[in-house]
Structures are given as structure tokens and as C-alpha cells.
Tab-separated table of C-alpha atoms in Angstrom:
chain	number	residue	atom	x	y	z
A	185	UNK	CA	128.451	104.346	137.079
A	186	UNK	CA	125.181	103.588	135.433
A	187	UNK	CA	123.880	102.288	132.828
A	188	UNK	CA	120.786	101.299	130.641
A	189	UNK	CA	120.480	98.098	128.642
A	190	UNK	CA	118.143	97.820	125.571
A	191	UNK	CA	116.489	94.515	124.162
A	192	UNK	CA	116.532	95.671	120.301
A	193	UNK	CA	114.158	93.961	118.157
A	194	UNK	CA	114.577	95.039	114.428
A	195	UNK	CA	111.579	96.745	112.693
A	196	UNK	CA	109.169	94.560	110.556
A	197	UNK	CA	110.523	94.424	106.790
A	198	UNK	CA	114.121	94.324	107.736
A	199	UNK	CA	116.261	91.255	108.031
A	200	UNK	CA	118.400	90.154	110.821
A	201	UNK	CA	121.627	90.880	108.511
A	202	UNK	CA	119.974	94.716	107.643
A	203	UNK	CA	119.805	95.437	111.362
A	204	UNK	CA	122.959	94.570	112.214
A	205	UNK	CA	124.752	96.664	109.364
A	206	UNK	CA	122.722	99.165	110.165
A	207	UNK	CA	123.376	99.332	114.023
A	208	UNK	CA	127.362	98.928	113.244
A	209	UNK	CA	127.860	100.787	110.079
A	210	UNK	CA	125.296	103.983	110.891
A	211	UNK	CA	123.851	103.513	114.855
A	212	UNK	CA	126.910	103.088	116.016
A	213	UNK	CA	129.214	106.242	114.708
A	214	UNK	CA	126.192	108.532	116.209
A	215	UNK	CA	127.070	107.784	119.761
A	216	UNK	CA	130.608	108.792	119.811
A	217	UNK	CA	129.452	112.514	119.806
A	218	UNK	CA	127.324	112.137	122.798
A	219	UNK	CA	128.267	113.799	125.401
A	220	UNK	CA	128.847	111.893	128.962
A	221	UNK	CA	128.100	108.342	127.499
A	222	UNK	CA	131.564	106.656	128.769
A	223	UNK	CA	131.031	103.507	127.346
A	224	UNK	CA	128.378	102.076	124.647
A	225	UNK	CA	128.384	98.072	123.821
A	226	UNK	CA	126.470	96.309	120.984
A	227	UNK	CA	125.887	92.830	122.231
A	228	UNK	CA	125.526	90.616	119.132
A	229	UNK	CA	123.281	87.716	119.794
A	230	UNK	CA	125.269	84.470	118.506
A	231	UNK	CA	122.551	81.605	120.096
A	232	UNK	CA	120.130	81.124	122.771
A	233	UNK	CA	121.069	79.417	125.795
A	234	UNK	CA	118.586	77.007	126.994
A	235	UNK	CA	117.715	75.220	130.791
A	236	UNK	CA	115.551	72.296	131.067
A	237	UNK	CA	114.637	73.175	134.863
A	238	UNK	CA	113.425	76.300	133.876
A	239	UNK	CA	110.769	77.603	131.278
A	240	UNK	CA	112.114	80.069	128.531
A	241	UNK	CA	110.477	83.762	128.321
A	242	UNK	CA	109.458	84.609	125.133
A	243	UNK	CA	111.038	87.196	123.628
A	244	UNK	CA	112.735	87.597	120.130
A	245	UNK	CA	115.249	90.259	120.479
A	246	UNK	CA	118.497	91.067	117.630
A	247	UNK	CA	120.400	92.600	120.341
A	248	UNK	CA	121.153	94.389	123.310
A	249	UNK	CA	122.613	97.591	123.686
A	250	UNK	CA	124.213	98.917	126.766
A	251	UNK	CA	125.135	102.982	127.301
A	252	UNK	CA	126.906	103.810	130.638
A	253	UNK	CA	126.839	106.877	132.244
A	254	UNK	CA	128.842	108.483	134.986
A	255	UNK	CA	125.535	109.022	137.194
A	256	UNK	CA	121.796	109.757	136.676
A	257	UNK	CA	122.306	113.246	136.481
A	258	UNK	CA	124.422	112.619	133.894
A	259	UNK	CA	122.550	110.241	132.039
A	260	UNK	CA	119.110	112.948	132.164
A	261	UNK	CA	121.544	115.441	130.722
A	262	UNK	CA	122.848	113.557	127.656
A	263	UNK	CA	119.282	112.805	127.079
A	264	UNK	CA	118.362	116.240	126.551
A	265	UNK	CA	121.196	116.781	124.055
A	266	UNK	CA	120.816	116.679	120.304
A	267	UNK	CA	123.045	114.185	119.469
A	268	UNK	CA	121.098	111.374	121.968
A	269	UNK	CA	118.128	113.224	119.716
A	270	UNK	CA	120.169	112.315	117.041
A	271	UNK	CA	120.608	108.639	117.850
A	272	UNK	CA	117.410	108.080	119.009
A	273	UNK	CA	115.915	109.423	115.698
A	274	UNK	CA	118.467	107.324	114.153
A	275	UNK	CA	117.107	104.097	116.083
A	276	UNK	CA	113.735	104.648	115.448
A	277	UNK	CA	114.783	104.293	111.720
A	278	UNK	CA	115.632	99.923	111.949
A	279	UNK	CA	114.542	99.073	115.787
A	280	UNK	CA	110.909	97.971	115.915
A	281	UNK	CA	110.322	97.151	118.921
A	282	UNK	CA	112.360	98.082	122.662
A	283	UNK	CA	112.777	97.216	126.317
A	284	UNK	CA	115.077	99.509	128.172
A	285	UNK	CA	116.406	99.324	131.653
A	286	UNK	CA	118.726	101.313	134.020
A	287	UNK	CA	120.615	99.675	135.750
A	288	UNK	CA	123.314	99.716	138.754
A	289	UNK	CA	125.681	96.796	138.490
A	290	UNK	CA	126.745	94.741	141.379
A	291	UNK	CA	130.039	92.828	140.660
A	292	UNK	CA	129.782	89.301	142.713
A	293	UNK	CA	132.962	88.323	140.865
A	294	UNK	CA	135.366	90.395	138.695
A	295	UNK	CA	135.655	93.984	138.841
């Protein structure tokens, strides 16, 4: 598997609570069609976790998304599809601002 995780930060003019309906109630129906995405999370930030050993970065983010993906080849082919045209167009509507990774997990402890 693989999979890409997005730092979301909402658009200017929209409130926390508008981009969160909006991701749930709209973003979020949009990805069921894609094909090959096997899994899609909405991480919904609930606090910030703080260490006094080590400096904070700054970044303001309203969430993270994650879409996983059998394999690259996979991943470049849902990307070329219009419904991942579809949600992107849709996410460019309410997210300002994004930082996406892909990623290959690397389970240390649980499966």
C-alpha cells in the first residue's frame, strides 16, 4: 500500500466550522467514486500536542487527509481520472492552502 497525507488549511474567509462541514458533508461523498483509492481518512484536529524539549513548527493546519492506494501505479492512474478531477476541483473550492506527501508506512508496532 501507499498513501499520501495532506496538511489542509481552510481558504481565507471561511471559518474553522465551514471547512469542516464542507470537507464531511460535500469533500467527502466525492471520493467514494474514485477509482483504486482503498481507503480515505479525514483526521479532525481536536488540540495541539506540545513538548517543552523541543521547539514547535509553525504551521496552522484544519486537518489532514490521508488517501491510500494499492501502489504508485495505481495512485498515477486514479489521478488521471475525472472523479480525482472532480475532488480536486471540489478542494480547491474551501482548502487554501496544502502540503501533500506520499508516503510508505513502516509499522514498528501494530499491524
Amino acid at each position: 500500500m501507499i498513501k499520501t497525507i495532506g496538511l489542509l488549511t481552510r481558504k481565507d474567509g471561511w471559518t474553522h466550522e465551514q471547512f469542516m462541514r464542507h470537507w464531511i458533508d460535500i469533500h467527502a461523498p466525492l471520493a467514494h467514486a474514485v477509482p483504486g483509492l482503498r481507503r480515505y481518512v479525514q483526521n479532525h484536529i481536536s488540540g495541539e500536542r506540545t513538548r517543552a524539549d523541543i521547539a514547535a513548527t509553525d504551521v496552522e493546519i484544519d486537518g489532514i487527509a490521508e488517501l491510500w492506494f494499492d501502489d504508485q501505479a495505481a495512485l498515477e492512474a486514479a489521478a488521471k481520472t475525472p472523479e480525482m478531477k472532480a475532488l480536486h476541483a471540489d478542494g480547491a473550492k474551501f482548502i487554501g492552502r496544502i502540503k501533500s506527501y506520499v508516503v510508505e508506512e513502516k509499522f514498528i508496532i501494530g499491524s
